């Protein structure tokens, strides 16, 4: 029999049906189910379900008064373009923090490339560049370049500056992600400074909040959303050392500031010194980088105010009238598109646990295969029969005391990879196009001319954001190609 205490706990929680098949299970199956149920905080699951349902019902009511959705107030957004004085100052502040070893990077990379026609982790994807580098490689090489730039500009010895990279995977992507890094020798980074960890899972529930079994000895589970990163930073990195977590590692390395972002943006400026310096200067606890919304009807969440608190408001929560509304500068009032690109102090990350119970998970109604409790047969439903509960990374924004928003140029920093090849928007072709167009701008800004139709890919190890290209001034490029070193550009003249 299962432990009496375990069974009583689940009975008290109203989840005794999970033992329905216990008498007919093999000993190995009983052990597996017991292990899963012992690890599960069923009381927390019940609390999460109750709060999620209540919160959803509350959100469905007309918003007014204290929870009214309002645009960001005048002056709440700062800009990182057309303001070169501040930008240079922010960049210098950010680079100095990097050079002191105070900056870490947190990558949300739990997703698979299912919609792209790939079962591999999304970061392994090749968007079709001449170099055929993956998203992971591009981001690793940006880190390597930035370390070198900080060493040079802050007069530090070669190899002394480290930006630690914390890579959050999910259950399905963990092993393949680690194997990909090992196979590619960590893309030139020191493996000691690349830390893998895993986002958590939650059980799938019926609409009434009952935990679903997907076979007689196993609870159906799903990832807890990108907002699961906060709890994941507190979880042990290995079963053998319960005290070693992402948060303890940040503390041990004396990292004060963290840049967090999603893997699927080929233009992401990893550990962007401008953004870091801006946030440090503003003394922000938490901050969001945004881009101008492309059109009033673009399906993207925006950073706005819910009552007197900063929040991300989903496009479905904004009326057509609000979406079209413009401010005194003829810009969209609800135009600060959220791109999952955030700054935190490590002190703030440590504080999240104190208010995490107040956060409401979001309900995603799905078709979830389940075991019929009467027949024992597996059923594959044809319509949504249950729910997965997710937290979003931006759910902490309303709890931030000092929150800041920095708007950046969309064509320089945001090109998401969401859709299958050939879709025509947010797909591998648009990602490739946007990255190569940026590299053309890098060359032209450095004083070169690039002939029509010529495509030149510049390795991130050569240039982080257009830097390191001074020698191309006055040259005309007539051939397409890919370059790792600045000297290789001469062959494309």
Short mmCIF file of C-alpha atoms in Angstrom, two decimals:
data_model
loop_
_atom_site.label_atom_id
_atom_site.label_comp_id
_atom_site.label_asym_id
_atom_site.label_seq_id
_atom_site.Cartn_x
_atom_site.Cartn_y
_atom_site.Cartn_z
CA UNK A 1 0.00 0.00 0.00
CA UNK A 2 1.02 3.59 -0.50
CA UNK A 3 2.10 5.41 2.59
CA UNK A 4 -0.99 6.03 4.71
CA UNK A 5 0.19 9.58 5.29
CA UNK A 6 0.46 10.21 1.54
CA UNK A 7 -3.01 8.83 0.88
CA UNK A 8 -4.50 10.83 3.77
CA UNK A 9 -2.85 14.00 2.47
CA UNK A 10 -4.44 13.54 -0.93
CA UNK A 11 -7.82 12.63 0.56
CA UNK A 12 -7.74 15.81 2.65
CA UNK A 13 -6.92 17.78 -0.50
CA UNK A 14 -9.88 16.26 -2.38
CA UNK A 15 -7.58 14.39 -4.78
CA UNK A 16 -8.01 10.77 -3.59
CA UNK A 17 -8.98 9.62 -7.13
CA UNK A 18 -5.25 9.49 -7.92
CA UNK A 19 -5.12 6.16 -6.02
CA UNK A 20 -8.00 4.67 -8.02
CA UNK A 21 -5.81 2.13 -9.85
CA UNK A 22 -3.42 1.44 -6.93
CA UNK A 23 -4.57 -2.17 -6.26
CA UNK A 24 -3.89 -3.24 -9.87
CA UNK A 25 -0.51 -1.48 -10.30
CA UNK A 26 2.81 -3.32 -10.48
CA UNK A 27 5.26 -2.59 -7.66
CA UNK A 28 7.43 -0.49 -10.02
CA UNK A 29 4.37 1.53 -11.07
CA UNK A 30 3.36 2.09 -7.45
CA UNK A 31 6.84 3.33 -6.68
CA UNK A 32 6.80 5.72 -9.66
CA UNK A 33 3.38 7.13 -8.72
CA UNK A 34 4.33 7.49 -5.03
CA UNK A 35 7.52 9.33 -5.98
CA UNK A 36 5.58 11.74 -8.20
CA UNK A 37 2.87 12.36 -5.59
CA UNK A 38 5.37 12.85 -2.75
CA UNK A 39 7.23 15.47 -4.77
CA UNK A 40 4.02 17.32 -5.60
CA UNK A 41 2.84 20.07 -3.24
CA UNK A 42 -0.83 19.24 -3.70
CA UNK A 43 -2.01 21.91 -1.26
CA UNK A 44 -0.17 24.54 -3.32
CA UNK A 45 -1.75 23.14 -6.51
CA UNK A 46 -5.21 23.56 -4.96
CA UNK A 47 -4.39 27.14 -3.92
CA UNK A 48 -3.08 27.96 -7.40
CA UNK A 49 -6.21 26.55 -9.03
CA UNK A 50 -8.55 28.49 -6.72
CA UNK A 51 -6.68 31.76 -7.20
CA UNK A 52 -6.43 31.28 -11.00
CA UNK A 53 -10.19 30.72 -11.32
CA UNK A 54 -11.00 33.69 -9.08
CA UNK A 55 -8.54 35.92 -10.92
CA UNK A 56 -9.93 34.94 -14.32
CA UNK A 57 -13.47 35.74 -13.18
CA UNK A 58 -12.29 39.09 -11.80
CA UNK A 59 -10.48 39.93 -15.04
CA UNK A 60 -13.67 39.27 -17.02
CA UNK A 61 -15.46 42.10 -15.19
CA UNK A 62 -15.38 45.58 -16.73
CA UNK A 63 -12.20 47.32 -15.59
CA UNK A 64 -12.71 50.57 -13.78
CA UNK A 65 -11.46 52.53 -10.83
CA UNK A 66 -8.42 51.01 -9.13
CA UNK A 67 -7.92 48.40 -11.89
CA UNK A 68 -8.65 50.53 -14.93
CA UNK A 69 -6.27 49.95 -17.84
CA UNK A 70 -4.45 53.17 -18.67
CA UNK A 71 -1.61 54.06 -21.06
CA UNK A 72 1.83 54.68 -19.60
CA UNK A 73 1.94 58.24 -18.22
CA UNK A 74 3.88 60.95 -20.01
CA UNK A 75 7.60 60.61 -19.28
CA UNK A 76 7.36 56.99 -18.08
CA UNK A 77 9.26 55.69 -21.12
CA UNK A 78 12.86 56.55 -21.98
CA UNK A 79 14.31 56.12 -25.46
CA UNK A 80 17.56 54.52 -26.63
CA UNK A 81 17.70 56.14 -30.04
CA UNK A 82 17.99 59.73 -31.13
CA UNK A 83 19.41 60.52 -27.69
CA UNK A 84 23.10 59.82 -28.23
CA UNK A 85 24.35 61.64 -25.13
CA UNK A 86 22.40 59.48 -22.70
CA UNK A 87 22.96 56.35 -24.76
CA UNK A 88 26.75 56.66 -24.64
CA UNK A 89 26.62 57.36 -20.92
CA UNK A 90 24.38 54.32 -20.31
CA UNK A 91 26.64 52.12 -22.45
CA UNK A 92 29.71 53.18 -20.47
CA UNK A 93 27.96 52.47 -17.15
CA UNK A 94 26.82 49.06 -18.41
CA UNK A 95 30.26 48.10 -19.74
CA UNK A 96 31.90 49.02 -16.43
CA UNK A 97 29.42 46.77 -14.56
CA UNK A 98 30.20 43.95 -17.03
CA UNK A 99 33.94 44.51 -16.56
CA UNK A 100 33.51 44.24 -12.77
CA UNK A 101 31.79 40.86 -13.18
CA UNK A 102 28.48 42.22 -11.88
CA UNK A 103 26.31 41.08 -14.82
CA UNK A 104 24.68 37.73 -15.51
CA UNK A 105 22.36 36.65 -18.31
CA UNK A 106 19.25 34.52 -17.89
CA UNK A 107 17.98 32.85 -21.07
CA UNK A 108 14.45 31.42 -21.30
CA UNK A 109 14.97 28.50 -23.69
CA UNK A 110 12.40 25.90 -22.70
CA UNK A 111 10.48 25.85 -25.97
CA UNK A 112 10.71 23.36 -28.82
CA UNK A 113 10.62 24.34 -32.48
CA UNK A 114 7.36 22.45 -33.05
CA UNK A 115 5.72 25.21 -35.09
CA UNK A 116 8.92 25.46 -37.13
CA UNK A 117 8.68 21.79 -38.07
CA UNK A 118 11.43 20.76 -35.63
CA UNK A 119 11.29 18.74 -32.41
CA UNK A 120 14.66 20.14 -31.31
CA UNK A 121 14.98 22.98 -28.76
CA UNK A 122 14.22 26.29 -30.44
CA UNK A 123 17.73 27.60 -29.72
CA UNK A 124 19.21 24.88 -31.96
CA UNK A 125 17.33 26.28 -34.95
CA UNK A 126 19.18 27.52 -38.06
CA UNK A 127 17.26 30.43 -39.65
CA UNK A 128 19.10 29.97 -42.95
CA UNK A 129 22.01 32.39 -42.59
CA UNK A 130 25.07 31.92 -44.84
CA UNK A 131 26.98 30.73 -41.73
CA UNK A 132 24.19 28.31 -40.71
CA UNK A 133 24.76 29.33 -37.09
CA UNK A 134 22.01 28.45 -34.62
CA UNK A 135 20.25 30.95 -32.37
CA UNK A 136 22.25 29.55 -29.42
CA UNK A 137 25.52 30.13 -31.27
CA UNK A 138 24.63 33.71 -32.18
CA UNK A 139 23.82 34.53 -28.57
CA UNK A 140 26.94 32.80 -27.22
CA UNK A 141 29.13 34.73 -29.66
CA UNK A 142 27.51 38.02 -28.67
CA UNK A 143 28.46 37.25 -25.06
CA UNK A 144 32.04 36.44 -26.12
CA UNK A 145 32.32 39.67 -28.11
CA UNK A 146 30.90 41.78 -25.28
CA UNK A 147 33.38 40.27 -22.80
CA UNK A 148 36.21 41.26 -25.16
CA UNK A 149 34.80 44.79 -25.69
CA UNK A 150 34.50 45.32 -21.91
CA UNK A 151 38.09 44.12 -21.43
CA UNK A 152 39.39 46.49 -24.07
CA UNK A 153 37.39 49.59 -23.14
CA UNK A 154 37.76 49.11 -19.37
CA UNK A 155 41.45 48.10 -19.63
CA UNK A 156 41.07 44.63 -18.16
CA UNK A 157 43.38 41.69 -18.91
CA UNK A 158 42.31 39.44 -21.80
CA UNK A 159 40.08 36.61 -20.60
CA UNK A 160 39.36 38.24 -17.23
CA UNK A 161 35.79 39.45 -17.87
CA UNK A 162 33.01 36.88 -17.43
CA UNK A 163 29.29 37.18 -18.20
CA UNK A 164 27.74 34.04 -16.69
CA UNK A 165 24.98 32.55 -18.85
CA UNK A 166 22.09 30.82 -17.05
CA UNK A 167 20.14 28.74 -19.57
CA UNK A 168 16.63 27.74 -18.49
CA UNK A 169 15.41 24.63 -20.27
CA UNK A 170 12.27 22.53 -19.83
CA UNK A 171 11.92 18.80 -19.20
CA UNK A 172 11.62 17.97 -22.93
CA UNK A 173 14.55 20.22 -23.97
CA UNK A 174 17.07 19.79 -21.11
CA UNK A 175 19.10 16.82 -22.36
CA UNK A 176 19.17 17.88 -26.02
CA UNK A 177 20.16 21.46 -25.13
CA UNK A 178 23.08 20.32 -22.98
CA UNK A 179 24.21 17.83 -25.64
CA UNK A 180 24.07 20.58 -28.29
CA UNK A 181 26.31 22.83 -26.19
CA UNK A 182 28.78 20.00 -25.49
CA UNK A 183 28.90 18.97 -29.17
CA UNK A 184 29.63 22.59 -30.16
CA UNK A 185 32.17 23.06 -27.34
CA UNK A 186 29.98 25.73 -25.75
CA UNK A 187 30.54 27.91 -28.83
CA UNK A 188 33.88 29.04 -27.42
CA UNK A 189 32.62 30.01 -23.96
CA UNK A 190 34.04 28.46 -20.79
CA UNK A 191 31.66 25.66 -19.74
CA UNK A 192 32.06 26.71 -16.08
CA UNK A 193 30.22 29.91 -16.94
CA UNK A 194 27.24 28.29 -18.65
CA UNK A 195 24.74 27.02 -16.07
CA UNK A 196 21.76 24.89 -17.15
CA UNK A 197 18.61 24.69 -15.05
CA UNK A 198 15.05 23.61 -15.62
CA UNK A 199 11.71 25.33 -15.34
CA UNK A 200 9.15 23.55 -13.19
CA UNK A 201 5.95 21.73 -14.08
CA UNK A 202 2.44 21.69 -12.67
CA UNK A 203 -0.17 18.95 -12.94
CA UNK A 204 -2.86 19.29 -15.58
CA UNK A 205 -6.30 19.73 -14.03
CA UNK A 206 -9.92 19.12 -14.97
CA UNK A 207 -12.13 22.19 -15.21
CA UNK A 208 -13.17 21.37 -11.62
CA UNK A 209 -9.58 21.37 -10.36
CA UNK A 210 -9.02 17.61 -10.14
CA UNK A 211 -5.50 16.40 -11.04
CA UNK A 212 -5.51 14.39 -14.29
CA UNK A 213 -3.88 10.96 -14.68
CA UNK A 214 -2.55 10.36 -18.20
CA UNK A 215 -1.98 6.69 -17.38
CA UNK A 216 -2.94 4.69 -14.27
CA UNK A 217 0.40 5.37 -12.58
CA UNK A 218 1.31 8.85 -13.83
CA UNK A 219 0.02 12.39 -13.34
CA UNK A 220 -0.26 14.52 -16.48
CA UNK A 221 2.05 17.54 -16.14
CA UNK A 222 2.91 20.62 -18.21
CA UNK A 223 5.57 23.37 -17.93
CA UNK A 224 4.54 26.19 -15.60
CA UNK A 225 5.15 28.98 -18.14
CA UNK A 226 8.11 31.33 -18.62
CA UNK A 227 7.18 32.92 -15.28
CA UNK A 228 8.26 29.64 -13.74
CA UNK A 229 11.79 30.99 -13.97
CA UNK A 230 11.43 32.67 -10.57
CA UNK A 231 10.73 29.42 -8.71
CA UNK A 232 13.30 27.66 -10.92
CA UNK A 233 16.06 30.01 -9.73
CA UNK A 234 15.44 28.68 -6.20
CA UNK A 235 15.43 24.99 -7.16
CA UNK A 236 18.58 22.85 -6.63
CA UNK A 237 20.76 22.65 -9.75
CA UNK A 238 21.50 18.99 -8.99
CA UNK A 239 19.98 16.37 -6.68
CA UNK A 240 23.38 15.86 -5.04
CA UNK A 241 23.69 19.45 -3.77
CA UNK A 242 20.40 20.95 -2.60
CA UNK A 243 22.05 24.23 -1.59
CA UNK A 244 23.37 25.11 -5.06
CA UNK A 245 20.74 27.12 -6.96
CA UNK A 246 20.82 29.85 -9.60
CA UNK A 247 20.27 32.41 -6.84
CA UNK A 248 23.12 31.02 -4.71
CA UNK A 249 25.36 30.92 -7.79
CA UNK A 250 24.59 34.58 -8.55
CA UNK A 251 25.47 35.42 -4.96
CA UNK A 252 28.71 33.40 -5.02
CA UNK A 253 29.80 35.15 -8.22
CA UNK A 254 28.79 38.57 -6.80
CA UNK A 255 26.46 39.23 -9.74
CA UNK A 256 24.31 42.29 -9.01
CA UNK A 257 22.37 42.67 -12.27
CA UNK A 258 20.65 40.17 -14.54
CA UNK A 259 19.47 40.52 -18.14
CA UNK A 260 16.69 38.04 -19.02
CA UNK A 261 15.37 37.33 -22.51
CA UNK A 262 13.70 34.71 -24.73
CA UNK A 263 15.68 32.52 -27.12
CA UNK A 264 13.59 33.15 -30.24
CA UNK A 265 14.72 36.71 -31.07
CA UNK A 266 17.66 36.69 -33.51
CA UNK A 267 18.31 40.41 -32.96
CA UNK A 268 18.50 40.25 -29.15
CA UNK A 269 21.39 42.24 -27.65
CA UNK A 270 22.48 39.83 -24.96
CA UNK A 271 23.60 41.67 -21.79
CA UNK A 272 23.03 44.93 -23.69
CA UNK A 273 25.31 47.47 -21.94
CA UNK A 274 23.00 50.35 -22.94
CA UNK A 275 19.98 48.72 -21.28
CA UNK A 276 22.03 47.65 -18.25
CA UNK A 277 23.53 51.11 -17.82
CA UNK A 278 20.11 52.73 -18.21
CA UNK A 279 18.61 50.51 -15.49
CA UNK A 280 21.59 51.00 -13.15
CA UNK A 281 21.38 54.78 -13.64
CA UNK A 282 17.62 54.75 -12.93
CA UNK A 283 18.21 52.51 -9.87
CA UNK A 284 15.51 50.19 -11.20
CA UNK A 285 14.68 46.93 -9.40
CA UNK A 286 13.11 45.56 -12.54
CA UNK A 287 12.72 46.99 -16.04
CA UNK A 288 11.35 46.14 -19.46
CA UNK A 289 12.74 46.83 -22.89
CA UNK A 290 9.94 47.59 -25.38
CA UNK A 291 9.57 48.40 -29.08
CA UNK A 292 6.93 50.55 -30.79
CA UNK A 293 3.85 48.52 -31.65
CA UNK A 294 3.78 47.92 -35.43
CA UNK A 295 0.07 48.69 -35.80
CA UNK A 296 -2.97 49.19 -33.57
CA UNK A 297 -4.16 45.63 -34.22
CA UNK A 298 -0.81 43.84 -33.74
CA UNK A 299 -1.35 40.78 -31.52
CA UNK A 300 1.15 41.68 -28.83
CA UNK A 301 0.94 42.57 -25.14
CA UNK A 302 1.86 46.11 -24.15
CA UNK A 303 3.42 47.60 -21.05
CA UNK A 304 0.76 49.84 -19.54
CA UNK A 305 -0.80 50.71 -16.17
CA UNK A 306 -3.46 48.72 -14.39
CA UNK A 307 -4.64 51.18 -11.82
CA UNK A 308 -1.47 52.65 -10.31
CA UNK A 309 0.79 49.69 -11.14
CA UNK A 310 2.91 48.80 -14.14
CA UNK A 311 1.62 45.72 -15.92
CA UNK A 312 1.62 43.92 -19.25
CA UNK A 313 -1.85 44.10 -20.76
CA UNK A 314 -2.69 41.46 -23.36
CA UNK A 315 -4.01 42.67 -26.73
CA UNK A 316 -7.28 40.82 -26.04
CA UNK A 317 -7.86 43.04 -22.98
CA UNK A 318 -7.66 46.28 -24.96
CA UNK A 319 -10.74 47.57 -26.81
CA UNK A 320 -10.52 48.65 -30.46
CA UNK A 321 -10.98 52.22 -29.31
CA UNK A 322 -8.06 51.93 -26.86
CA UNK A 323 -5.89 50.23 -29.50
CA UNK A 324 -6.43 53.13 -31.93
CA UNK A 325 -6.01 55.87 -29.33
CA UNK A 326 -3.06 58.25 -29.85
CA UNK A 327 -1.22 60.56 -27.48
CA UNK A 328 -0.22 64.21 -27.90
CA UNK A 329 2.79 63.13 -30.02
CA UNK A 330 0.53 61.17 -32.42
CA UNK A 331 1.94 57.86 -31.19
CA UNK A 332 -0.20 54.92 -30.14
CA UNK A 333 -1.17 55.47 -26.49
CA UNK A 334 -0.96 51.70 -25.91
CA UNK A 335 2.13 51.32 -28.08
CA UNK A 336 4.88 49.94 -25.82
CA UNK A 337 5.07 46.38 -27.18
CA UNK A 338 6.44 43.88 -24.68
CA UNK A 339 9.27 41.71 -26.10
CA UNK A 340 10.16 39.54 -23.05
CA UNK A 341 13.42 41.42 -22.52
CA UNK A 342 13.92 42.34 -18.88
CA UNK A 343 16.36 43.62 -16.28
CA UNK A 344 16.45 42.61 -12.61
CA UNK A 345 18.70 43.28 -9.70
CA UNK A 346 19.64 40.01 -8.02
CA UNK A 347 18.20 41.47 -4.81
CA UNK A 348 14.85 41.76 -6.57
CA UNK A 349 15.03 38.18 -7.86
CA UNK A 350 15.64 37.07 -4.28
CA UNK A 351 12.59 39.03 -3.11
CA UNK A 352 10.11 37.40 -5.52
CA UNK A 353 9.52 34.47 -3.15
CA UNK A 354 8.04 36.88 -0.59
CA UNK A 355 5.11 37.82 -2.86
CA UNK A 356 4.92 34.85 -5.23
CA UNK A 357 1.86 33.39 -3.47
CA UNK A 358 -0.04 36.57 -4.42
CA UNK A 359 0.54 36.01 -8.15
CA UNK A 360 -2.31 34.40 -10.07
CA UNK A 361 -1.52 31.72 -12.63
CA UNK A 362 -3.18 31.97 -16.03
CA UNK A 363 -5.50 29.24 -17.31
CA UNK A 364 -4.94 27.65 -20.73
CA UNK A 365 -7.78 25.29 -21.65
CA UNK A 366 -6.43 22.36 -23.65
CA UNK A 367 -7.19 18.89 -24.99
CA UNK A 368 -5.41 16.70 -22.44
CA UNK A 369 -5.27 12.89 -22.86
CA UNK A 370 -6.53 11.17 -19.70
CA UNK A 371 -7.36 7.80 -18.19
CA UNK A 372 -11.07 7.16 -17.73
CA UNK A 373 -11.43 6.43 -14.01
CA UNK A 374 -14.16 3.84 -14.59
CA UNK A 375 -12.82 1.86 -17.57
CA UNK A 376 -9.09 2.49 -17.20
CA UNK A 377 -8.93 3.30 -20.91
CA UNK A 378 -6.85 6.20 -22.27
CA UNK A 379 -9.03 8.86 -23.89
CA UNK A 380 -7.81 11.44 -26.43
CA UNK A 381 -10.37 14.24 -26.25
CA UNK A 382 -11.54 16.14 -29.34
CA UNK A 383 -12.26 19.37 -27.46
CA UNK A 384 -10.67 21.06 -24.41
CA UNK A 385 -11.31 18.97 -21.32
CA UNK A 386 -8.82 20.39 -18.87
CA UNK A 387 -6.43 23.18 -18.05
CA UNK A 388 -2.75 23.89 -17.89
CA UNK A 389 -1.68 26.59 -15.46
CA UNK A 390 1.03 29.05 -16.43
CA UNK A 391 2.73 32.04 -14.92
CA UNK A 392 4.13 34.72 -17.20
CA UNK A 393 7.52 36.31 -16.67
CA UNK A 394 5.94 39.78 -16.52
CA UNK A 395 3.48 38.89 -13.74
CA UNK A 396 5.94 40.33 -11.20
CA UNK A 397 5.86 43.85 -12.69
CA UNK A 398 3.02 45.19 -10.46
CA UNK A 399 5.05 44.23 -7.37
CA UNK A 400 8.08 46.30 -8.38
CA UNK A 401 8.88 49.41 -6.36
CA UNK A 402 11.21 51.01 -8.94
CA UNK A 403 10.18 49.99 -12.45
CA UNK A 404 11.57 51.49 -15.67
CA UNK A 405 10.74 51.18 -19.37
CA UNK A 406 13.24 51.66 -22.21
CA UNK A 407 12.02 51.83 -25.82
CA UNK A 408 14.45 50.67 -28.51
CA UNK A 409 14.35 50.54 -32.31
CA UNK A 410 12.35 47.54 -33.48
CA UNK A 411 14.45 46.90 -36.61
CA UNK A 412 17.61 46.81 -34.49
CA UNK A 413 16.45 44.63 -31.60
CA UNK A 414 13.32 42.59 -32.28
CA UNK A 415 12.62 39.93 -34.87
CA UNK A 416 10.80 37.00 -33.21
CA UNK A 417 10.78 33.47 -34.59
CA UNK A 418 7.28 32.12 -34.01
CA UNK A 419 5.87 30.68 -37.22
CA UNK A 420 6.54 27.94 -39.77
CA UNK A 421 8.77 28.65 -42.80
CA UNK A 422 6.84 30.42 -45.56
CA UNK A 423 4.31 32.06 -43.23
CA UNK A 424 5.53 35.53 -44.21
CA UNK A 425 5.71 37.03 -40.72
CA UNK A 426 7.81 36.13 -37.66
CA UNK A 427 9.23 33.12 -39.50
CA UNK A 428 12.78 31.95 -40.40
CA UNK A 429 12.77 34.03 -43.61
CA UNK A 430 11.87 37.28 -41.81
CA UNK A 431 14.44 36.56 -39.08
CA UNK A 432 17.15 35.98 -41.72
CA UNK A 433 16.09 39.10 -43.66
CA UNK A 434 16.08 41.32 -40.56
CA UNK A 435 19.50 40.14 -39.35
CA UNK A 436 21.20 40.58 -42.73
CA UNK A 437 19.53 44.00 -43.18
CA UNK A 438 21.01 45.01 -39.83
CA UNK A 439 24.49 43.91 -40.90
CA UNK A 440 24.13 46.03 -44.05
CA UNK A 441 23.28 49.02 -41.82
CA UNK A 442 26.35 48.28 -39.65
CA UNK A 443 28.60 48.50 -42.73
CA UNK A 444 26.93 51.63 -44.09
CA UNK A 445 27.10 53.37 -40.72
CA UNK A 446 30.83 52.59 -40.65
CA UNK A 447 31.16 54.44 -43.98
CA UNK A 448 30.98 51.60 -46.53
CA UNK A 449 28.67 51.22 -49.52
CA UNK A 450 26.86 47.91 -50.07
CA UNK A 451 25.55 47.31 -53.61
CA UNK A 452 21.89 46.43 -54.12
CA UNK A 453 21.19 42.73 -53.61
CA UNK A 454 24.49 42.05 -51.79
CA UNK A 455 24.07 40.19 -48.48
CA UNK A 456 26.93 40.15 -46.00
CA UNK A 457 26.72 38.31 -42.68
CA UNK A 458 29.04 39.64 -39.98
CA UNK A 459 29.98 37.27 -37.15
CA UNK A 460 28.90 38.47 -33.69
CA UNK A 461 32.49 37.72 -32.63
CA UNK A 462 33.57 40.55 -34.96
CA UNK A 463 30.87 43.11 -34.10
CA UNK A 464 28.35 43.27 -31.25
CA UNK A 465 26.32 46.25 -32.49
CA UNK A 466 28.23 47.79 -35.40
CA UNK A 467 31.48 48.23 -33.47
CA UNK A 468 34.87 47.02 -34.80
CA UNK A 469 34.18 47.93 -38.44
CA UNK A 470 36.13 51.19 -38.74
CA UNK A 471 38.41 49.81 -41.47
CA UNK A 472 35.56 49.49 -44.02
CA UNK A 473 35.17 53.25 -44.44
CA UNK A 474 35.12 54.23 -48.11
CA UNK A 475 34.89 50.62 -49.42
CA UNK A 476 32.20 49.35 -51.79
CA UNK A 477 31.02 45.78 -51.30
CA UNK A 478 29.93 43.98 -54.46
CA UNK A 479 29.88 40.32 -53.32
CA UNK A 480 27.75 38.45 -50.80
CA UNK A 481 29.36 36.34 -48.10
CA UNK A 482 29.98 35.59 -44.46
CA UNK A 483 32.91 36.94 -42.44
CA UNK A 484 34.39 35.95 -39.07
CA UNK A 485 37.34 38.41 -39.22
CA UNK A 486 37.42 42.00 -40.44
CA UNK A 487 40.20 41.17 -42.96
CA UNK A 488 37.84 38.74 -44.74
CA UNK A 489 35.68 41.70 -45.81
CA UNK A 490 38.34 42.68 -48.39
CA UNK A 491 37.42 39.60 -50.44
CA UNK A 492 33.86 40.95 -50.82
CA UNK A 493 34.86 44.34 -52.26
#
